Short mmCIF file of C-alpha atoms in Angstrom, two decimals:
data_model
loop_
_atom_site.label_atom_id
_atom_site.label_comp_id
_atom_site.label_asym_id
_atom_site.label_seq_id
_atom_site.Cartn_x
_atom_site.Cartn_y
_atom_site.Cartn_z
CA UNK A 102 12.51 -8.75 5.97
CA UNK A 103 9.27 -8.98 7.49
CA UNK A 104 9.45 -6.34 9.73
CA UNK A 105 10.78 -3.83 6.95
CA UNK A 106 7.69 -4.91 4.92
CA UNK A 107 5.14 -4.41 7.63
CA UNK A 108 6.60 -0.98 8.17
CA UNK A 109 6.22 -0.05 4.61
CA UNK A 110 2.72 -1.35 4.11
CA UNK A 111 1.83 0.23 7.46
CA UNK A 112 2.90 3.70 6.14
CA UNK A 113 1.34 3.41 2.82
CA UNK A 114 -2.02 2.20 4.50
CA UNK A 115 -1.95 5.14 7.13
CA UNK A 116 -1.23 7.53 4.30
CA UNK A 117 -4.30 6.17 2.22
CA UNK A 118 -6.59 5.87 4.97
CA UNK A 119 -5.80 9.22 6.63
CA UNK A 120 -6.07 11.41 3.51
CA UNK A 121 -6.58 9.71 0.13
CA UNK A 122 -9.06 7.26 0.93
CA UNK A 123 -11.13 9.77 3.06
CA UNK A 124 -11.23 12.16 0.39
CA UNK A 125 -12.45 9.67 -2.41
CA UNK A 126 -15.19 7.75 0.10
CA UNK A 127 -16.48 11.09 1.26
CA UNK A 128 -16.16 12.62 -2.26
CA UNK A 129 -18.16 9.93 -4.16
CA UNK A 130 -20.49 9.90 -1.44
CA UNK A 131 -21.43 13.35 -1.52
CA UNK A 132 -21.64 13.47 -5.13
CA UNK A 133 -24.08 10.80 -5.52
CA UNK A 134 -26.00 12.17 -2.40
CA UNK A 135 -26.24 15.15 -4.26
CA UNK A 136 -26.77 14.05 -7.59
CA UNK A 137 -29.46 11.83 -6.78
CA UNK A 138 -31.03 14.19 -4.42
CA UNK A 139 -30.77 12.05 -1.24
CA UNK A 140 -31.79 8.83 -2.58
CA UNK A 141 -30.67 7.32 0.74
CA UNK A 142 -33.35 9.13 2.55
CA UNK A 143 -36.22 9.08 -0.23
CA UNK A 144 -35.66 5.36 -1.24
CA UNK A 145 -34.67 3.67 2.22
CA UNK A 146 -38.46 2.64 2.86
CA UNK A 147 -38.76 1.06 -0.59
CA UNK A 148 -35.42 -0.70 0.43
CA UNK A 149 -36.91 -1.97 3.43
CA UNK A 150 -40.22 -3.07 1.88
CA UNK A 151 -38.28 -4.75 -0.84
CA UNK A 152 -36.14 -6.79 1.52
CA UNK A 153 -38.97 -7.69 4.05
CA UNK A 154 -41.65 -8.26 1.57
CA UNK A 155 -39.40 -10.83 -0.17
CA UNK A 156 -37.76 -12.33 3.05
CA UNK A 157 -37.52 -16.14 3.00
CA UNK A 158 -35.31 -18.36 4.93
CA UNK A 159 -35.76 -21.17 2.25
CA UNK A 160 -36.03 -19.26 -0.92
CA UNK A 161 -36.69 -21.08 -4.59
CA UNK A 162 -33.68 -22.27 -6.37
CA UNK A 163 -32.88 -20.03 -9.32
CA UNK A 164 -32.25 -20.83 -12.85
CA UNK A 165 -29.23 -18.48 -12.54
CA UNK A 166 -28.33 -16.04 -9.98
CA UNK A 167 -29.94 -15.53 -6.89
CA UNK A 168 -33.59 -14.07 -5.70
CA UNK A 169 -33.36 -10.39 -4.28
CA UNK A 170 -33.40 -11.44 -0.69
CA UNK A 171 -30.76 -13.92 -1.37
CA UNK A 172 -28.53 -11.26 -2.91
CA UNK A 173 -29.29 -9.04 0.04
CA UNK A 174 -28.26 -11.76 2.41
CA UNK A 175 -25.04 -12.51 0.60
CA UNK A 176 -24.24 -8.79 0.51
CA UNK A 177 -25.06 -8.49 4.04
CA UNK A 178 -22.90 -11.49 4.86
CA UNK A 179 -19.75 -9.64 3.51
CA UNK A 180 -20.57 -6.40 5.27
CA UNK A 181 -21.49 -7.64 8.85
CA UNK A 182 -18.15 -9.45 9.71
CA UNK A 183 -15.35 -8.94 12.36
CA UNK A 184 -15.51 -5.31 11.48
CA UNK A 185 -18.79 -5.05 13.23
CA UNK A 186 -17.25 -6.13 16.45
CA UNK A 187 -13.45 -5.99 16.36
CA UNK A 188 -13.37 -3.02 13.96
CA UNK A 189 -16.02 -0.94 15.74
CA UNK A 190 -14.04 -1.56 19.11
CA UNK A 191 -10.86 -0.55 17.62
CA UNK A 192 -12.29 2.38 16.20
CA UNK A 193 -13.47 3.46 19.75
CA UNK A 194 -10.24 2.29 21.44
CA UNK A 195 -8.36 4.41 18.93
CA UNK A 196 -10.13 7.41 18.14
CA UNK A 197 -12.31 7.68 21.25
CA UNK A 198 -16.33 7.19 21.37
CA UNK A 199 -16.30 10.13 18.63
CA UNK A 200 -15.06 7.86 15.85
CA UNK A 201 -18.67 6.18 15.86
CA UNK A 202 -20.16 9.40 14.78
CA UNK A 203 -17.67 9.65 11.74
CA UNK A 204 -18.50 5.90 10.96
CA UNK A 205 -22.25 6.79 10.74
CA UNK A 206 -21.46 9.84 8.54
CA UNK A 207 -19.34 7.55 6.22
CA UNK A 208 -22.33 4.89 6.20
CA UNK A 209 -24.84 7.72 5.52
CA UNK A 210 -22.98 8.68 2.45
CA UNK A 211 -22.07 5.25 1.63
CA UNK A 212 -25.75 4.43 1.32
CA UNK A 213 -25.90 6.91 -1.78
CA UNK A 214 -22.56 5.13 -2.95
CA UNK A 215 -23.85 1.54 -2.85
CA UNK A 216 -26.91 2.32 -4.42
CA UNK A 217 -25.07 3.47 -7.59
CA UNK A 218 -22.67 0.38 -7.12
CA UNK A 219 -25.86 -2.01 -7.19
CA UNK A 220 -27.44 -0.12 -10.02
CA UNK A 221 -24.47 -0.38 -12.13
CA UNK A 222 -24.06 -3.99 -11.09
CA UNK A 223 -27.43 -4.75 -12.67
CA UNK A 224 -27.13 -2.59 -15.69
CA UNK A 225 -23.78 -4.29 -16.79
CA UNK A 226 -24.16 -7.84 -15.86
CA UNK A 227 -23.54 -10.58 -18.05
CA UNK A 228 -25.85 -13.86 -18.28
CA UNK A 229 -23.91 -16.80 -19.94
CA UNK A 230 -25.45 -19.46 -21.96
CA UNK A 231 -25.91 -21.76 -19.02
CA UNK A 232 -28.01 -19.26 -17.22
CA UNK A 233 -24.96 -18.34 -14.87
CA UNK A 234 -24.33 -14.26 -14.03
CA UNK A 235 -21.29 -12.57 -13.74
CA UNK A 236 -21.37 -9.03 -12.62
CA UNK A 237 -19.48 -6.43 -10.54
CA UNK A 238 -17.20 -3.50 -10.76
CA UNK A 239 -15.02 -5.16 -13.67
CA UNK A 240 -17.92 -4.89 -16.12
CA UNK A 241 -18.91 -1.58 -15.26
CA UNK A 242 -15.17 -0.26 -15.10
CA UNK A 243 -15.10 -1.35 -18.76
CA UNK A 244 -18.22 0.07 -19.78
CA UNK A 245 -17.02 3.50 -18.15
CA UNK A 246 -13.97 3.12 -20.08
CA UNK A 247 -13.95 1.00 -23.16
CA UNK A 248 -10.58 1.13 -24.03
CA UNK A 249 -6.94 -0.04 -22.82
CA UNK A 250 -7.22 2.32 -19.75
CA UNK A 251 -10.73 0.48 -18.63
CA UNK A 252 -9.08 -3.07 -19.21
CA UNK A 253 -6.23 -2.05 -17.12
CA UNK A 254 -8.48 -0.75 -14.35
CA UNK A 255 -10.70 -3.84 -14.51
CA UNK A 256 -7.71 -6.30 -14.22
CA UNK A 257 -6.19 -3.83 -11.50
CA UNK A 258 -9.42 -4.22 -9.57
CA UNK A 259 -9.87 -8.02 -10.02
CA UNK A 260 -6.39 -8.90 -8.87
CA UNK A 261 -6.80 -6.54 -5.67
CA UNK A 262 -10.09 -8.37 -5.10
CA UNK A 263 -9.07 -11.80 -5.44
CA UNK A 264 -6.06 -11.12 -2.81
CA UNK A 265 -8.25 -8.95 -0.53
CA UNK A 266 -11.24 -11.01 -0.33
CA UNK A 267 -10.68 -14.52 -1.58
CA UNK A 268 -7.25 -15.23 -0.14
CA UNK A 269 -5.71 -12.92 2.63
CA UNK A 270 -9.36 -11.59 3.96
CA UNK A 271 -10.31 -15.34 4.51
CA UNK A 272 -7.11 -15.81 6.53
CA UNK A 273 -7.77 -12.89 8.81
CA UNK A 274 -11.58 -14.26 9.32
CA UNK A 275 -10.56 -17.62 9.80
CA UNK A 276 -8.05 -16.38 12.48
CA UNK A 277 -10.75 -14.39 14.15
CA UNK A 278 -12.80 -17.42 14.37
CA UNK A 279 -9.96 -19.64 15.58
CA UNK A 280 -9.01 -17.03 18.27
CA UNK A 281 -12.67 -16.33 19.43
CA UNK A 282 -13.42 -20.07 19.77
CA UNK A 283 -10.18 -20.96 21.54
CA UNK A 284 -10.41 -18.08 24.11
CA UNK A 285 -14.06 -18.77 24.91
CA UNK A 286 -12.97 -22.43 25.70
CA UNK A 287 -9.89 -21.60 27.41
CA UNK A 288 -7.67 -23.28 24.83
CA UNK A 289 -9.45 -26.73 25.50
CA UNK A 290 -10.51 -26.37 21.48
CA UNK A 291 -7.06 -25.66 19.73
CA UNK A 292 -7.16 -23.19 16.78
CA UNK A 293 -6.07 -25.71 14.03
CA UNK A 294 -8.97 -27.80 14.87
CA UNK A 295 -11.18 -24.98 14.29
CA UNK A 296 -9.24 -24.44 10.95
CA UNK A 297 -9.93 -28.02 9.90
CA UNK A 298 -13.73 -27.85 10.63
CA UNK A 299 -13.86 -24.36 8.71
CA UNK A 300 -12.21 -25.87 5.74
CA UNK A 301 -14.44 -28.85 5.76
CA UNK A 302 -17.61 -26.65 5.75
CA UNK A 303 -16.52 -23.99 3.60
CA UNK A 304 -15.28 -26.52 1.08
CA UNK A 305 -18.75 -28.22 1.04
CA UNK A 306 -20.47 -24.95 0.51
CA UNK A 307 -18.07 -23.45 -2.10
CA UNK A 308 -18.29 -26.93 -4.24
CA UNK A 309 -22.27 -25.98 -4.35
CA UNK A 310 -21.27 -22.58 -6.31
CA UNK A 311 -23.91 -19.65 -6.21
CA UNK A 312 -27.05 -21.73 -5.23
CA UNK A 313 -25.55 -23.07 -2.21
CA UNK A 314 -23.93 -20.04 -1.13
CA UNK A 315 -27.37 -18.14 -1.57
CA UNK A 316 -29.01 -20.83 0.45
CA UNK A 317 -26.47 -20.72 3.33
CA UNK A 318 -26.58 -16.91 3.35
CA UNK A 319 -30.29 -16.66 3.42
CA UNK A 320 -30.47 -18.71 6.46
CA UNK A 321 -27.47 -17.52 8.57
CA UNK A 322 -27.69 -13.84 8.00
CA UNK A 323 -31.07 -13.39 9.59
CA UNK A 324 -30.18 -15.60 12.76
CA UNK A 325 -26.79 -14.16 13.31
CA UNK A 326 -28.29 -10.55 13.10
CA UNK A 327 -31.18 -11.29 15.51
CA UNK A 328 -29.01 -13.27 17.74
CA UNK A 329 -26.55 -10.30 18.19
CA UNK A 330 -29.18 -7.75 18.56
CA UNK A 331 -30.91 -9.61 21.17
CA UNK A 332 -27.84 -10.14 22.95
CA UNK A 333 -27.13 -6.45 22.70
CA UNK A 334 -30.51 -5.63 24.17
CA UNK A 335 -29.79 -7.49 27.07
CA UNK A 336 -26.76 -5.48 27.90
CA UNK A 337 -28.16 -2.03 26.70
CA UNK A 338 -30.84 -2.78 29.09
CA UNK A 339 -28.96 -3.65 31.85
CA UNK A 340 -27.08 -0.10 31.39
CA UNK A 341 -30.12 1.51 30.32
CA UNK A 342 -29.43 4.63 32.54
CA UNK A 343 -25.96 5.22 30.63
CA UNK A 344 -27.46 5.28 27.31
CA UNK A 345 -28.11 8.79 27.01
CA UNK A 346 -24.61 9.74 28.28
CA UNK A 347 -23.40 7.10 25.97
CA UNK A 348 -25.03 9.03 22.84
CA UNK A 349 -23.86 12.35 24.39
CA UNK A 350 -20.19 11.09 24.45
CA UNK A 351 -20.39 10.09 20.67
CA UNK A 352 -21.39 13.46 19.46
CA UNK A 353 -19.17 15.28 21.87
CA UNK A 354 -15.90 13.52 21.21
CA UNK A 355 -16.60 13.38 17.62
CA UNK A 356 -15.48 17.18 17.77
CA UNK A 357 -13.57 17.04 20.92
CA UNK A 358 -11.58 13.75 20.94
CA UNK A 359 -8.38 14.77 22.65
CA UNK A 360 -10.31 15.01 25.94
CA UNK A 361 -10.50 11.06 25.95
CA UNK A 362 -7.60 9.82 23.63
CA UNK A 363 -5.05 12.83 24.42
CA UNK A 364 -2.58 14.40 22.11
CA UNK A 365 -3.02 17.78 20.31
CA UNK A 366 -6.50 19.00 18.80
CA UNK A 367 -5.27 18.39 15.35
CA UNK A 368 -3.88 14.86 15.78
CA UNK A 369 -6.77 13.85 17.82
CA UNK A 370 -9.54 14.77 15.32
CA UNK A 371 -7.39 13.30 12.55
CA UNK A 372 -7.22 10.10 14.42
CA UNK A 373 -11.05 9.84 15.29
CA UNK A 374 -12.09 10.78 11.67
CA UNK A 375 -9.54 8.49 9.97
CA UNK A 376 -10.55 5.53 12.34
CA UNK A 377 -14.25 6.18 11.70
CA UNK A 378 -13.63 6.39 7.79
CA UNK A 379 -11.24 3.32 7.75
CA UNK A 380 -13.34 1.03 10.10
CA UNK A 381 -16.63 2.27 8.45
CA UNK A 382 -15.25 1.15 4.92
CA UNK A 383 -14.22 -2.28 6.32
CA UNK A 384 -17.71 -2.73 8.11
CA UNK A 385 -20.20 -1.55 5.44
CA UNK A 386 -17.96 -1.68 2.28
CA UNK A 387 -19.60 0.97 0.49
CA UNK A 388 -17.36 2.30 -2.38
CA UNK A 389 -15.12 -0.79 -2.03
CA UNK A 390 -16.74 -2.65 -4.90
CA UNK A 391 -17.20 -5.97 -2.76
CA UNK A 392 -21.26 -6.18 -2.29
CA UNK A 393 -21.93 -5.09 -6.07
CA UNK A 394 -21.05 -8.86 -6.93
CA UNK A 395 -24.00 -9.98 -5.02
CA UNK A 396 -26.44 -7.48 -6.06
CA UNK A 397 -25.80 -8.31 -9.77
CA UNK A 398 -26.87 -11.91 -8.97
CA UNK A 399 -30.32 -10.87 -8.01
CA UNK A 400 -33.15 -11.66 -10.34
CA UNK A 401 -35.07 -8.18 -10.16
CA UNK A 402 -37.53 -6.26 -12.60
CA UNK A 403 -35.28 -3.16 -12.30
CA UNK A 404 -32.01 -2.23 -11.32
CA UNK A 405 -33.49 0.41 -8.98
CA UNK A 406 -34.83 -2.24 -7.18
CA UNK A 407 -31.90 -3.90 -6.25
CA UNK A 408 -30.42 -0.51 -5.67
CA UNK A 409 -32.90 0.39 -2.76
CA UNK A 410 -32.33 -3.30 -1.40
CA UNK A 411 -28.21 -2.26 -1.35
CA UNK A 412 -29.12 1.13 0.42
CA UNK A 413 -31.02 -0.92 3.34
CA UNK A 414 -28.03 -3.24 3.74
CA UNK A 415 -25.60 -0.56 4.50
CA UNK A 416 -28.14 0.94 7.13
CA UNK A 417 -28.66 -2.29 8.64
CA UNK A 418 -24.76 -3.07 8.70
CA UNK A 419 -23.92 0.33 10.23
CA UNK A 420 -27.00 1.93 11.90
CA UNK A 421 -28.17 -1.39 13.50
CA UNK A 422 -25.61 -3.89 14.07
CA UNK A 423 -22.53 -1.85 14.34
CA UNK A 424 -24.25 0.60 16.55
CA UNK A 425 -25.17 -1.81 18.86
CA UNK A 426 -21.54 -2.61 19.50
CA UNK A 427 -21.06 0.87 20.16
CA UNK A 428 -23.65 1.03 22.60
CA UNK A 429 -22.27 -2.13 24.57
CA UNK A 430 -18.73 -0.90 24.72
CA UNK A 431 -19.18 2.76 25.32
CA UNK A 432 -22.24 2.33 28.21
CA UNK A 433 -19.94 -0.41 29.83
CA UNK A 434 -16.57 0.74 29.67
CA UNK A 435 -16.62 4.75 29.35
CA UNK A 436 -19.70 5.98 30.67
CA UNK A 437 -20.91 6.52 34.29
CA UNK A 438 -19.39 4.17 37.10
CA UNK A 439 -17.14 2.27 34.95
CA UNK A 440 -15.44 5.17 33.11
CA UNK A 441 -11.76 4.46 32.28
CA UNK A 442 -12.37 0.75 32.49
CA UNK A 443 -11.34 0.53 28.83
CA UNK A 444 -7.58 1.65 29.24
CA UNK A 445 -6.15 -1.96 30.10
CA UNK A 446 -8.09 -3.60 27.21
CA UNK A 447 -7.18 -4.37 23.73
CA UNK A 448 -10.02 -4.22 20.94
CA UNK A 449 -10.72 -8.02 20.91
CA UNK A 450 -11.50 -7.79 24.67
CA UNK A 451 -14.07 -4.66 25.03
CA UNK A 452 -17.21 -6.38 24.20
CA UNK A 453 -16.65 -9.52 26.28
CA UNK A 454 -15.41 -7.05 29.24
CA UNK A 455 -18.56 -4.83 28.51
CA UNK A 456 -20.85 -7.88 29.16
CA UNK A 457 -18.94 -8.65 32.41
CA UNK A 458 -19.32 -4.99 33.69
CA UNK A 459 -23.06 -4.74 32.71
CA UNK A 460 -23.76 -7.71 34.99
CA UNK A 461 -21.67 -6.73 38.11
CA UNK A 462 -18.17 -8.08 37.23
CA UNK A 463 -16.58 -11.42 37.77
CA UNK A 464 -15.19 -14.30 36.10
CA UNK A 465 -18.32 -15.90 35.57
CA UNK A 466 -19.89 -12.94 33.73
CA UNK A 467 -16.58 -12.37 31.99
CA UNK A 468 -17.06 -16.02 30.67
CA UNK A 469 -20.37 -15.69 29.63
CA UNK A 470 -19.47 -12.52 27.68
CA UNK A 471 -16.36 -14.40 25.91
CA UNK A 472 -18.87 -17.16 24.74
CA UNK A 473 -21.38 -14.58 23.48
CA UNK A 474 -18.81 -12.88 21.46
CA UNK A 475 -17.17 -16.13 20.15
CA UNK A 476 -20.55 -17.11 18.80
CA UNK A 477 -21.05 -13.94 17.35
CA UNK A 478 -17.79 -13.65 15.77
CA UNK A 479 -17.95 -17.02 14.48
CA UNK A 480 -21.26 -16.35 12.57
CA UNK A 481 -20.03 -12.94 11.40
CA UNK A 482 -16.62 -14.14 10.15
CA UNK A 483 -17.96 -17.32 8.67
CA UNK A 484 -20.79 -15.70 6.64
CA UNK A 485 -17.93 -13.18 5.58
CA UNK A 486 -15.70 -15.89 4.19
CA UNK A 487 -18.45 -17.59 2.22
CA UNK A 488 -19.33 -14.38 0.71
CA UNK A 489 -15.93 -12.80 -0.03
CA UNK A 490 -15.07 -16.34 -1.52
CA UNK A 491 -17.52 -16.04 -4.13
CA UNK A 492 -16.75 -12.45 -4.81
CA UNK A 493 -13.19 -13.48 -5.29
CA UNK A 494 -13.98 -16.24 -7.61
CA UNK A 495 -16.02 -14.11 -9.77
CA UNK A 496 -13.01 -11.84 -10.33
CA UNK A 497 -10.70 -14.94 -10.39
CA UNK A 498 -12.69 -16.54 -13.16
CA UNK A 499 -12.68 -12.90 -15.03
CA UNK A 500 -8.90 -13.28 -14.90
CA UNK A 501 -8.11 -17.17 -15.90
CA UNK A 502 -11.68 -18.52 -17.11
CA UNK A 503 -13.81 -21.00 -15.52
CA UNK A 504 -11.07 -23.61 -15.69
CA UNK A 505 -9.22 -21.69 -12.69
CA UNK A 506 -12.14 -21.96 -10.41
CA UNK A 507 -10.85 -25.09 -8.80
CA UNK A 508 -7.43 -23.85 -8.36
CA UNK A 509 -8.86 -20.72 -6.73
CA UNK A 510 -10.83 -22.85 -4.32
CA UNK A 511 -7.85 -24.91 -3.11
CA UNK A 512 -5.83 -21.85 -2.54
CA UNK A 513 -8.62 -20.11 -0.74
CA UNK A 514 -9.19 -23.23 1.76
CA UNK A 515 -5.31 -23.01 2.29
CA UNK A 516 -5.52 -19.37 3.37
CA UNK A 517 -8.21 -20.31 5.70
CA UNK A 518 -6.47 -23.11 7.31
CA UNK A 519 -3.36 -20.95 7.62
CA UNK A 520 -5.47 -18.00 9.14
CA UNK A 521 -6.62 -20.41 11.76
CA UNK A 522 -3.01 -21.30 12.97
CA UNK A 523 -1.12 -18.10 12.38
CA UNK A 524 -1.47 -14.44 13.63
CA UNK A 525 0.45 -12.00 11.78
CA UNK A 526 0.34 -8.31 11.92
CA UNK A 527 1.54 -8.08 8.21
CA UNK A 528 -1.59 -10.11 7.08
CA UNK A 529 -3.98 -7.48 8.58
CA UNK A 530 -2.01 -4.68 7.19
CA UNK A 531 -2.03 -6.54 3.72
CA UNK A 532 -5.62 -6.92 3.87
CA UNK A 533 -6.23 -3.28 4.39
CA UNK A 534 -3.85 -2.46 1.72
CA UNK A 535 -5.58 -4.69 -1.00
CA UNK A 536 -8.95 -3.38 0.26
CA UNK A 537 -7.84 0.11 -0.26
CA UNK A 538 -6.58 -0.65 -3.84
CA UNK A 539 -10.11 -2.01 -4.83
CA UNK A 540 -11.52 1.41 -3.90
CA UNK A 541 -9.58 3.26 -6.33
CA UNK A 542 -10.84 1.95 -9.83
CA UNK A 543 -14.06 1.32 -8.22
CA UNK A 544 -14.71 5.09 -7.37
CA UNK A 545 -13.18 6.38 -10.76
CA UNK A 546 -15.90 4.21 -12.63
CA UNK A 547 -18.55 5.44 -10.31
CA UNK A 548 -17.96 8.94 -10.96
CA UNK A 549 -17.71 8.31 -14.72
CA UNK A 550 -20.88 6.52 -14.96
CA UNK A 551 -23.11 9.08 -12.94
CA UNK A 552 -25.31 9.63 -15.87
CA UNK A 553 -26.18 5.91 -15.98
CA UNK A 554 -27.23 5.68 -12.38
CA UNK A 555 -29.52 9.02 -12.58
CA UNK A 556 -31.27 7.61 -15.67
CA UNK A 557 -32.26 4.58 -13.96
CA UNK A 558 -33.30 6.38 -10.92
CA UNK A 559 -35.48 8.79 -13.13
CA UNK A 560 -36.87 6.13 -15.32
CA UNK A 561 -37.78 3.57 -12.50
CA UNK A 562 -37.07 5.34 -8.98
CA UNK A 563 -39.30 8.18 -9.51
CA UNK A 564 -41.99 6.27 -11.44
CA UNK A 565 -42.12 3.80 -8.36
CA UNK A 566 -42.50 6.65 -5.90
CA UNK A 567 -44.96 8.23 -8.12
CA UNK A 568 -46.97 4.77 -8.31
CA UNK A 569 -46.70 4.37 -4.66
CA UNK A 570 -48.05 7.67 -3.95
CA UNK A 571 -50.92 7.37 -6.38
CA UNK A 572 -51.84 4.04 -4.89
CA UNK A 573 -52.10 5.43 -1.53
CA UNK A 574 -54.18 8.26 -2.71
CA UNK A 575 -56.56 5.88 -4.44
CA UNK A 576 -56.72 3.74 -1.36
CA UNK A 577 -57.60 7.01 0.64
CA UNK A 578 -60.30 8.27 -1.66
CA UNK A 579 -61.89 4.27 -1.26
CA UNK A 580 -61.77 4.50 2.38
CA UNK A 581 -63.66 7.73 2.55
#
């Protein structure tokens, strides 16, 4: 029965990721890129300014919701997960180095998509009498379709979100942490022990609600990003002579993938593009409808402001963190004197072995690489668990009310524990399946609410840009 179900779900996932999902994600990304006149290019600088100008590792506790930076950190916590290491490595292994190019394309278009998601989440969020904030796709889906169809789509999304992020997604992330720690310690630390620690720590954070999740995210996310980037710099510096060749391979094999992964031209191209699209979604989550839950919590003056923050979150996730994974793997296992070293490895071993190659090989270098990967995966997956739990809880509460939150937390913790013990291919396929189901109602609503996004950009985005331009002009005049 399990083998039959795995085959069915895998077949459905392959169809969705290879055809339908690509069409939806690329379509909505192009749509908003054109309709907003490349908002991801024009407003990326504003997003960086809004993030770093308000960055704090110890932000003030909000009466309700989060600060803009806390919302950014919570969104990035969900985006920068195992997909940035295991997902990117898997995309390279199956689709060749060119898959990274298609992940970049998906991310570039996704930056426009996520701007729309964040704006709509802000515009349709609901503030309760106690100051608590509820926002996300279920609210803007109902805004787009204020009828029975909208209610059906909202419920459909909420169920898929709870399953994908709150339950099965938590299981996948805890499994990654358990395996990474156990492998790095040579099996000395069993996966079940890792699971117990995770349950205790996560339970403490979940009990604290939105404010505690925000507090943890604003501290963990900057630390984990800096740690991974610094480690990546060490490896890249050791292989600096092969970095030009690495970028060349990414662009070359984006359009000629059969030269490295084999097969016919058409099948190789489909594999490279589908791997880029599928793993790109799992990495940056633009269009999936997960991060709008975090951006809805932000206490900002305008929806456009948080929209630009969302743009930068995708940029950081893909063009910085994920690109470091690509450079590490390709420069050490595909390029130069180590070309072909990837052939005997699986996706979970690529980065650790890349570290070993960069420093001359040997068991010591491999052990250090395994520890480095284990630490990074633990940070990445842990931060994803706590942010995804919040996103799932918001939707569970929408379905069953606040009284059901305790039940939701208990079930989620049980899945975290199970994930640390068991590894099952069906679980990974089900995670992808429910992720894909989230995309469908979310993208439909995004298309329907284009006018609302454009109005916000026109009223607050363009005004902000003009004000900035005028300020620079006055400064120039005063200096003269």
